[in-house]
Short mmCIF file of C-alpha atoms in Angstrom, two decimals:
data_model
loop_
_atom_site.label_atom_id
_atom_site.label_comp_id
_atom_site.label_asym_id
_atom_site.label_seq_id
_atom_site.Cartn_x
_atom_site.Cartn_y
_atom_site.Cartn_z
CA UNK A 1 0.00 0.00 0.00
CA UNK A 2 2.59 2.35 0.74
CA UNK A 3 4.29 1.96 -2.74
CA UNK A 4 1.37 3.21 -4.51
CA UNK A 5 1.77 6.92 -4.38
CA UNK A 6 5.42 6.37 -5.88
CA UNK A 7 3.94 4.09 -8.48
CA UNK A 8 1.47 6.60 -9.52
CA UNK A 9 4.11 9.55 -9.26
CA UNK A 10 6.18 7.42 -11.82
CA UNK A 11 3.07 6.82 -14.18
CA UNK A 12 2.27 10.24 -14.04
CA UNK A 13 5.96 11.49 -15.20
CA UNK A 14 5.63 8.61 -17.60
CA UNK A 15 2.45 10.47 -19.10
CA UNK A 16 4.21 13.52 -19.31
CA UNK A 17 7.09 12.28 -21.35
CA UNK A 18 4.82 10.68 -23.70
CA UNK A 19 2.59 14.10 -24.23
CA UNK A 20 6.18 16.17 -24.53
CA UNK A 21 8.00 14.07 -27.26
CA UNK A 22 5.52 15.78 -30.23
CA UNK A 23 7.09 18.94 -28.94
CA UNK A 24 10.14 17.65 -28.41
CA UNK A 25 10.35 15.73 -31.73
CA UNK A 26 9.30 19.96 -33.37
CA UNK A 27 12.19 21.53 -31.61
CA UNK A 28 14.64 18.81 -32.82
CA UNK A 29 13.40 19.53 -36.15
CA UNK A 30 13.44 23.34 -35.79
CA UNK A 31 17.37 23.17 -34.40
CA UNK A 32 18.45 21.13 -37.52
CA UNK A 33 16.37 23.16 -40.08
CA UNK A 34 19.27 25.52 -41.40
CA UNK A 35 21.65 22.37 -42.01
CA UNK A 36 18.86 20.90 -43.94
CA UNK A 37 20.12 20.23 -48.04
CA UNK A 38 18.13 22.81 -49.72
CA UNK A 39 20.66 23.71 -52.24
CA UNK A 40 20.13 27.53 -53.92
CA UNK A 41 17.07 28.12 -52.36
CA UNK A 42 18.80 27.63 -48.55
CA UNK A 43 19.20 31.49 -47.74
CA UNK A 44 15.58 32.32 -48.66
CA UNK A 45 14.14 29.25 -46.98
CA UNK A 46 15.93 30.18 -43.30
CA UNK A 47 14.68 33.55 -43.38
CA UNK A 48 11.26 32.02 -43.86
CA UNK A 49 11.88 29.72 -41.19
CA UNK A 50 13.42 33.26 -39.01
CA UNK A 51 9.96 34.86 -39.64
CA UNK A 52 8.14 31.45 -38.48
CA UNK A 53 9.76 31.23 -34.95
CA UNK A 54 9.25 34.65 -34.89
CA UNK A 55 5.56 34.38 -35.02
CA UNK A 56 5.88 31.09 -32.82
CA UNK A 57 7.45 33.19 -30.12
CA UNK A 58 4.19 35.84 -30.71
CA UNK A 59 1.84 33.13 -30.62
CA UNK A 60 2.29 31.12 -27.39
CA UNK A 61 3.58 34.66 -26.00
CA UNK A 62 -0.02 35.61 -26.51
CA UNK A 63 -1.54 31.90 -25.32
CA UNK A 64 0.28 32.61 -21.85
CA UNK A 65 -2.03 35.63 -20.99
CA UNK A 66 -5.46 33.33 -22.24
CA UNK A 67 -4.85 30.82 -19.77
CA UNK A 68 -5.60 33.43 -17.72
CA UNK A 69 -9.07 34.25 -19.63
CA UNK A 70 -7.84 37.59 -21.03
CA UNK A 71 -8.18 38.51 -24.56
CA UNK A 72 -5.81 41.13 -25.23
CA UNK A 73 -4.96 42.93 -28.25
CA UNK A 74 -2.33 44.96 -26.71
CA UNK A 75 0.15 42.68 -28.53
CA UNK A 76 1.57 44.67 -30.84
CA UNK A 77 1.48 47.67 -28.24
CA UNK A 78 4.19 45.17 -26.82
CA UNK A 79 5.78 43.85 -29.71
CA UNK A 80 6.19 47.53 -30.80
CA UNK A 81 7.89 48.50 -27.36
CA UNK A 82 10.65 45.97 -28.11
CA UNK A 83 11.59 46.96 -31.96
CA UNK A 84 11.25 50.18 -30.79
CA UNK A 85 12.99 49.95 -27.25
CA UNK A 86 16.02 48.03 -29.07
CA UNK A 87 16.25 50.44 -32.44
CA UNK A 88 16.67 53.60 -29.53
CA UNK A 89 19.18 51.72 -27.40
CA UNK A 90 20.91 50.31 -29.81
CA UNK A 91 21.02 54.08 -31.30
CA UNK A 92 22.38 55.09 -27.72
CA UNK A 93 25.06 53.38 -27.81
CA UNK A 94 24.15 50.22 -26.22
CA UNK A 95 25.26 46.64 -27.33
CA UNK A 96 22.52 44.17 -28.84
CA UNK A 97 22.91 41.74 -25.64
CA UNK A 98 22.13 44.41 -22.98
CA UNK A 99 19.57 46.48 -25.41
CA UNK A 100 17.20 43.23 -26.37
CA UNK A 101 16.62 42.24 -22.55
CA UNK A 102 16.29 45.74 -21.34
CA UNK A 103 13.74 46.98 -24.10
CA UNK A 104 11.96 43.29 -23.76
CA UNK A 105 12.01 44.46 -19.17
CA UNK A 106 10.46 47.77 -20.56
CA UNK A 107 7.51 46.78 -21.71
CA UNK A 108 6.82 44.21 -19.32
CA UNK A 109 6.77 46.95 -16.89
CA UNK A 110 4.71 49.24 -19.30
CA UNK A 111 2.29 46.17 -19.03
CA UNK A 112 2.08 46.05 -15.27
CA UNK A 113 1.70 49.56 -15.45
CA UNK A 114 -1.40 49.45 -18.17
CA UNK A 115 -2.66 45.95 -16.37
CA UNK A 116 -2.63 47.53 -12.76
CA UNK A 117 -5.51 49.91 -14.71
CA UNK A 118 -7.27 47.31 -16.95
CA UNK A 119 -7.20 44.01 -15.75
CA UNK A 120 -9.82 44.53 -13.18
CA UNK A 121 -12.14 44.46 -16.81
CA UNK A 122 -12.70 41.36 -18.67
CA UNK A 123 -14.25 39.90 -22.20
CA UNK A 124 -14.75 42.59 -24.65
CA UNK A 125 -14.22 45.44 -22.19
CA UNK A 126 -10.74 44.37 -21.55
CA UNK A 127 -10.11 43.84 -25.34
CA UNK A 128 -11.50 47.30 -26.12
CA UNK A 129 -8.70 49.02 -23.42
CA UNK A 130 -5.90 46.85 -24.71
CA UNK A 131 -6.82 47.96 -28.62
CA UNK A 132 -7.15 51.73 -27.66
CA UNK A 133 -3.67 51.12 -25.82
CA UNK A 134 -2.19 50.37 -29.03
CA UNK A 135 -3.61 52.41 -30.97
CA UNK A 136 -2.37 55.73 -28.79
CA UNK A 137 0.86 54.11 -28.40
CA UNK A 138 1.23 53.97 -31.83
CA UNK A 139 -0.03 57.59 -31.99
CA UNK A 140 2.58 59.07 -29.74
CA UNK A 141 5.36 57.65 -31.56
CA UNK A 142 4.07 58.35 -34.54
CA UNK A 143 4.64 61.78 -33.68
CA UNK A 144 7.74 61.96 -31.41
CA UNK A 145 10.65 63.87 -33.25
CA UNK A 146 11.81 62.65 -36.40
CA UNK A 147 15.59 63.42 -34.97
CA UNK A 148 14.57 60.49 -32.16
CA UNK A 149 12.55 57.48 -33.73
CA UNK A 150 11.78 58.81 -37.08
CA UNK A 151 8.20 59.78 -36.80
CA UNK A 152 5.65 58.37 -38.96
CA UNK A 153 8.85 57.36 -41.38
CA UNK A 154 9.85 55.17 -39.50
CA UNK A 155 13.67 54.73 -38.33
CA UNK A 156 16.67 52.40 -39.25
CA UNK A 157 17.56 49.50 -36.82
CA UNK A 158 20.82 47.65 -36.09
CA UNK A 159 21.20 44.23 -37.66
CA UNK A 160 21.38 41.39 -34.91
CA UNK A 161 24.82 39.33 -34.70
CA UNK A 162 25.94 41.42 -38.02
CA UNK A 163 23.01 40.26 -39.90
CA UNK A 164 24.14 36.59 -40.14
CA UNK A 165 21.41 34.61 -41.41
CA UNK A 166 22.03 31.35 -39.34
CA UNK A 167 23.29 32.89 -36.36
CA UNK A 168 20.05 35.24 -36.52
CA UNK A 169 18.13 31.95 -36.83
CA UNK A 170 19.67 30.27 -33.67
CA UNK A 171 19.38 33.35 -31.48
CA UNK A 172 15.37 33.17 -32.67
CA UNK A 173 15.43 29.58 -31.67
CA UNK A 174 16.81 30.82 -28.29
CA UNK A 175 14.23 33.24 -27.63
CA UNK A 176 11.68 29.79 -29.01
CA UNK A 177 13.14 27.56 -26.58
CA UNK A 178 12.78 30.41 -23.74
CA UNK A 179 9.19 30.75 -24.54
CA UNK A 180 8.33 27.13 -24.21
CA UNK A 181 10.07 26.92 -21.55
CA UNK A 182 7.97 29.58 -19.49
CA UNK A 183 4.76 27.62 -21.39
CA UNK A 184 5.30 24.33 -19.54
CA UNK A 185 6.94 25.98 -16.49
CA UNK A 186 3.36 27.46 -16.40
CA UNK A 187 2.46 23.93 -17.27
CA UNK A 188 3.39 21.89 -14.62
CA UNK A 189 3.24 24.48 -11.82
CA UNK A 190 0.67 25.42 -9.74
CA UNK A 191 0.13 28.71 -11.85
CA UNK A 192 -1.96 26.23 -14.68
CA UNK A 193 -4.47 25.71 -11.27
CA UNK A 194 -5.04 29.32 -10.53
CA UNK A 195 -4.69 30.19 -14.02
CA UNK A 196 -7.56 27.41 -15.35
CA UNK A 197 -9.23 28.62 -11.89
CA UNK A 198 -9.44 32.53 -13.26
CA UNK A 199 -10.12 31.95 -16.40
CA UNK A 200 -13.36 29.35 -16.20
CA UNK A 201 -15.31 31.77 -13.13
CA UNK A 202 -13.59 34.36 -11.66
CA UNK A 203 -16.57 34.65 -9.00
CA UNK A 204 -15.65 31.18 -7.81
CA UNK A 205 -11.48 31.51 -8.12
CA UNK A 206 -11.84 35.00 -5.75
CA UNK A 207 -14.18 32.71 -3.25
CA UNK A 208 -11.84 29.73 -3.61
CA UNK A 209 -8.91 32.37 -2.24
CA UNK A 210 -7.08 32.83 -5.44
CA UNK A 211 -5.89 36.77 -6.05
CA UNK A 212 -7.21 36.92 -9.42
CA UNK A 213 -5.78 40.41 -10.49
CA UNK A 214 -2.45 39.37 -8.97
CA UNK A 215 -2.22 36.23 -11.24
CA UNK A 216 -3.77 37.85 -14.35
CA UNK A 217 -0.64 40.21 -13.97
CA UNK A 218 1.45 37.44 -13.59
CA UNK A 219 0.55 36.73 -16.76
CA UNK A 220 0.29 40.09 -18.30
CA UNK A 221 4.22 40.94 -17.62
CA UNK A 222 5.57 37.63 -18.57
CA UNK A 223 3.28 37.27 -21.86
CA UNK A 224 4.35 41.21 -22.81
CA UNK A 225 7.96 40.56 -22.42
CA UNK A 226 7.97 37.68 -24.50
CA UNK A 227 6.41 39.84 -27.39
CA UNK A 228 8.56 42.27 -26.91
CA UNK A 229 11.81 39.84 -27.68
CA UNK A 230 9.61 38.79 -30.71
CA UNK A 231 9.52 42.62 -31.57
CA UNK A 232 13.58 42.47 -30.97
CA UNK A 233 13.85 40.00 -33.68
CA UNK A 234 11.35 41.29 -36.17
CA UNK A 235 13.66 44.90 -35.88
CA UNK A 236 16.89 43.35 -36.08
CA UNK A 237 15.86 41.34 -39.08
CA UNK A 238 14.31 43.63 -41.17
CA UNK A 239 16.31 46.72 -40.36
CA UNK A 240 13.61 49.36 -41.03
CA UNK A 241 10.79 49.61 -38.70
CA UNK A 242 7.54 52.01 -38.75
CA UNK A 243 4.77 52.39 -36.51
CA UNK A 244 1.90 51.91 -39.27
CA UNK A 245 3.22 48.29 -39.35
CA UNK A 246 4.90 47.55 -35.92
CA UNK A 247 2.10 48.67 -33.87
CA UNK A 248 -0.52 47.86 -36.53
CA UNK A 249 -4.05 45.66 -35.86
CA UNK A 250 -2.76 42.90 -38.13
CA UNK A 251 0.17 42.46 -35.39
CA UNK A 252 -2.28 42.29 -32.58
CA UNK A 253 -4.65 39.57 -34.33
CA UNK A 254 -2.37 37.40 -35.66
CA UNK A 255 -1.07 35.84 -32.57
CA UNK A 256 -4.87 34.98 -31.34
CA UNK A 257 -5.95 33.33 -34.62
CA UNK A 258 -2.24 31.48 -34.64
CA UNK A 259 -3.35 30.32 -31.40
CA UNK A 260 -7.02 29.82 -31.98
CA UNK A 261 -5.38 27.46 -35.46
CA UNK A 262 -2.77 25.19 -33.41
CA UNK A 263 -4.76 25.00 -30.16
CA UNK A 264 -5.58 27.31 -27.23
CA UNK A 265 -3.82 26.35 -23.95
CA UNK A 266 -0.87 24.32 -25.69
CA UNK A 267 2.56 24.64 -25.72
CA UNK A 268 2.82 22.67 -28.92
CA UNK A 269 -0.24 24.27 -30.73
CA UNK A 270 0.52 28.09 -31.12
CA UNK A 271 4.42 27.05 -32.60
CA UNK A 272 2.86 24.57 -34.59
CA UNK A 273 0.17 26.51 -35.78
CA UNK A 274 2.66 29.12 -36.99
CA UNK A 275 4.41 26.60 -38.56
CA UNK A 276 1.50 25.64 -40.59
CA UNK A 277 -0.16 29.04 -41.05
CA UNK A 278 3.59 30.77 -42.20
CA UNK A 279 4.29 28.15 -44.31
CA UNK A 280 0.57 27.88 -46.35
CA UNK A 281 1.19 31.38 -46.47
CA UNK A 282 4.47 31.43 -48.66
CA UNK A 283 3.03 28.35 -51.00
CA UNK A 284 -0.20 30.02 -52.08
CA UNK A 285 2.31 33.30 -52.73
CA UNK A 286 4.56 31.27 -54.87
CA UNK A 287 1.59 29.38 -56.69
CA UNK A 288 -1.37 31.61 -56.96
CA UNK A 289 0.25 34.98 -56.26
CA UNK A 290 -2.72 37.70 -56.74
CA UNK A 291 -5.18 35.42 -55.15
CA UNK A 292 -3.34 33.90 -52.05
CA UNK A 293 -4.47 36.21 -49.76
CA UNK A 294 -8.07 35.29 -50.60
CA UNK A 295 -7.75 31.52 -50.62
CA UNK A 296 -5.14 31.38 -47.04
CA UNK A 297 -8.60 33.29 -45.21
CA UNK A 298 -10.63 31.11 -46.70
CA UNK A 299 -8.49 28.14 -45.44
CA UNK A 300 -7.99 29.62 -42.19
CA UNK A 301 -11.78 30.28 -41.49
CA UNK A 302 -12.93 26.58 -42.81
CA UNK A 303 -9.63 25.23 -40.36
CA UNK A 304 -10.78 26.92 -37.12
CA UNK A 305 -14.54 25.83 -38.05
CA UNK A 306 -14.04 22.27 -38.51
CA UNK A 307 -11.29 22.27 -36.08
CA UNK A 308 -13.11 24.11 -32.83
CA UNK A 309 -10.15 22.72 -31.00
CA UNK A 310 -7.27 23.57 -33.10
CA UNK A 311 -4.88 21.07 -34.87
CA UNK A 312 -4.12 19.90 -31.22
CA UNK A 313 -7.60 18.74 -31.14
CA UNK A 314 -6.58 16.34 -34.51
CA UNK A 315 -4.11 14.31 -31.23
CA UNK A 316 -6.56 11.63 -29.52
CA UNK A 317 -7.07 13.25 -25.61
CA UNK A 318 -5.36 11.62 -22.89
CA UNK A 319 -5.74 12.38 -19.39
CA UNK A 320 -3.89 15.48 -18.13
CA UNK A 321 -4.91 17.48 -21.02
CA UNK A 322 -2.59 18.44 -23.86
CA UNK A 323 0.89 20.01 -23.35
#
């Protein structure tokens, strides 16, 4: 009798390995990807595969602040603060390693800052703040001096590593691997409790004893810092950033239908649901080219309606959930 915690301690970590190695199995996949034989076409297919952990990293940054039941669209308000944060310390003087963490701490404490404010709302009223939070942000530097971030022309940004493509690649697969990490940190913690507790009745998590504003901040700080290392990357790749696009809508939605496409609450889902989205994206450039656009929405709304549970919800449930 008294073995039978242990044995169901070791069945349990059994379960976990076997719901871990799909993820596992992607990251393997995703570290080998730039040695992969693709001949001429080898430089244009690791920047695609740059721009798809990118997204990744947006994606499950956003999934972190739904387990908590918010729907933000302050993401590119965040993802903004860290192109933007790097390009002007970068511009002071500062080197990449100490600029990207520092502009990525800035705007998680921008977002305790706004959350403090807004997180007491929830549903639509929260999603409303977090939209008009972008769109001022994007407002007032949109107008700061041209001298200091360019104004609405946008400013020039620092390459990352000297603009080497692979070692650009790697240092996105860092920022990846730090972003799952957090995920199933989150995971396996006590935080997935309180943060399934908040988000399915917050009436009953506050009577249960769980701070619910404390937790959704939690979540708020670590999910905004993450985007703003995505916004690192995005500015250090392209060079050139502007507010139009960095702080646009597009940047703010894109994450939550990622998510919504690979599977809400997953680790695996939102990267693979990049994967998949990024990727359909290029082929329907290369093959239909005027009429991509038209047939990837059409894809993507016939995916999330016959797939209410993302492409995680394709993987036969086991108990514990998906990771």
């Amino acid at each position: 009798m008294t073995a039978r915690p242990e044995v169901l301690r070791a069945a349990h970590g059994a379960g976990r390995w076997r719901q871990l190695w799909p993820l596992l199995a992607y990251l393997l996949l995703a570290a080998a990807f730039p040695f992969l034989p693709f001949g001429a076409r080898s430089e244009y297919l690791l920047q695609i595969g740059y721009f798809t952990v990118v997204a990744g990293v947006l994606a499950l940054s956003w999934d972190l602040l739904a387990r908590s039941g918010q729907l933000s669209l302050a993401h590119a308000a965040f993802y903004g603060i860290g192109a933007y944060g790097f390009a002007l310390l970068s511009k002071a003087g500062l080197a990449w390693g100490v600029a990207m963490p520092l502009a990525a701490l800035i705007a998680a404490a921008v977002s305790v800052l706004l959350g403090a404010v807004t997180l007491r709302l929830s549903g639509m009223y929260f999603a409303i703040a977090t939209l008009a939070f972008t769109e001022v942000l994007r407002t007032v530097v949109q107008n700061l001096p041209d001298s200091l971030a360019g104004g609405a022309n946008g400013m020039l940004v620092p390459a990352l590593l000297a603009g080497s493509p692979r070692g650009q690649y790697f240092l996105a697969f860092a920022v990846l691997l730090l972003t799952v990490a957090c995920s199933l940190a989150v995971r396996f913690s006590r935080l997935h409790l309180a943060f399934s507790a908040v988000r399915q009745g917050e009436d009953v998590a506050r009577v249960l004893g769980v701070p619910v504003v404390r937790y959704r901040l939690l979540a708020f700080a670590l999910s905004s810092f993450l985007a703003a290392l995505a916004g690192v990357l995005y500015a250090g790749k392209t060079f050139f950033i502007n507010p139009q696009e960095t702080f646009s809508v597009a940047t703010s939605i894109a994450p939550l239908t990622t998510s919504i496409f690979g599977g809400l609450y997953t680790t695996l889902g939102p990267v693979l649901g990049a994967t998949v989205l990024r990727g359909s994206e290029e082929l329907l450039h290369t093959v239909l080219k005027d009429g991509s656009l038209m047939v990837y929405g059409l894809v993507l709304i016939l995916s999330i309606l016959w797939l209410p549970r993302g492409l995680m919800g394709l993987r036969r449930r086991r108990p514990g959930g998906d990771v």
